[in-house]
Structure formats: C-alpha cells, structure tokens
Amino acid sequence: MPWEPNLSYRSELVRQYNQAMKAVAEAEKLKFVDLFNLLPPEYIRTLADGVHPDAAGHAMIFNLVKDVLK
C-alpha cells in the first residue's frame, strides 16, 4: 500500500488508544513514554512509508525512552 501523505499517523483513534495505554500504566504504577505527545512535528518526515520510522526516527524514539527510563 503506498504512503498517503494526506493521511495522518496522529489520527483520533491513535490518540484515544494512547490515552487508554496511559491510563492503564498509571493504574498499574508503570512508567509510560507518551510518544504520541512527545515526538516533535518533524518526526513525521522520518516515516518513509507513512508509518514506520527510519534511523533518524528511531533515534528520536530512543532518546525519549532513554530519558524516561533513567
């Protein structure tokens, strides 16, 4: 399936799923890395197929996760 640049990976369903995961993590006293809200807008340019990050995108994710897990 070709990438549709007019579609957003930040859809309302993804936002709702993110909120649900955050609520479960808080209820279970688990750390939660809120990538949905933490990744900068330029992150979308690292999505070669519109969904999966390239090396630069993975580096952004790594740095956010690393900071939370310190």
Coordinates of C-alpha atoms in Angstrom, one line a residue:
M1 CA 0.0 0.0 0.0
P2 CA 1.6 3.3 -1.0
W3 CA 2.0 6.1 1.5
E4 CA -0.7 8.7 1.5
P5 CA 0.9 11.9 2.7
N6 CA -2.5 13.5 3.3
L7 CA -3.3 10.9 6.0
S8 CA -2.0 11.4 9.4
Y9 CA -0.5 8.9 11.7
R10 CA -1.8 11.1 14.5
S11 CA -5.4 10.1 14.0
E12 CA -8.1 10.4 16.6
L13 CA -8.2 6.6 17.1
V14 CA -4.4 6.6 17.8
R15 CA -4.9 9.5 20.3
Q16 CA -7.6 7.6 22.1
Y17 CA -5.5 4.4 22.2
N18 CA -2.6 6.4 23.6
Q19 CA -4.9 7.8 26.4
A20 CA -6.1 4.3 27.2
M21 CA -2.5 3.0 27.5
K22 CA -1.5 5.9 29.7
A23 CA -4.5 5.3 32.0
V24 CA -3.6 1.6 32.3
A25 CA 0.1 2.4 33.0
E26 CA -0.9 4.9 35.7
A27 CA -3.4 2.5 37.3
E28 CA -0.7 -0.2 37.4
K29 CA 2.0 2.3 38.5
L30 CA 4.1 1.7 35.4
K31 CA 6.3 4.1 33.5
F32 CA 4.7 5.3 30.3
V33 CA 6.5 7.0 27.5
D34 CA 4.0 9.2 25.8
L35 CA 5.5 9.2 22.3
F36 CA 2.2 10.4 20.8
N37 CA 2.6 13.8 22.6
L38 CA 6.4 13.9 23.0
L39 CA 7.6 13.4 19.4
P40 CA 8.2 16.7 17.6
P41 CA 6.2 17.6 14.5
E42 CA 9.3 17.0 12.3
Y43 CA 9.2 13.3 13.3
I44 CA 6.6 12.7 10.5
R45 CA 9.4 13.3 8.0
T46 CA 11.2 10.2 9.3
L47 CA 8.3 7.9 8.3
A48 CA 9.4 6.6 5.0
D49 CA 6.2 4.7 4.4
G50 CA 4.0 6.9 6.5
V51 CA 4.0 4.5 9.5
H52 CA 7.5 3.1 10.2
P53 CA 10.4 5.4 11.3
D54 CA 13.8 5.4 9.6
A55 CA 17.1 5.5 11.5
A56 CA 16.5 9.2 12.4
G57 CA 13.0 8.4 13.7
H58 CA 14.3 5.5 15.8
A59 CA 17.0 7.8 17.3
M60 CA 14.2 10.3 18.3
I61 CA 12.3 7.5 20.0
F62 CA 15.4 6.1 21.7
N63 CA 16.2 9.5 23.2
L64 CA 12.7 10.0 24.6
V65 CA 12.6 6.4 26.0
K66 CA 16.1 6.7 27.5
D67 CA 15.2 9.9 29.3
V68 CA 12.1 8.3 30.9
L69 CA 13.9 5.2 31.9
K70 CA 16.8 6.9 33.7

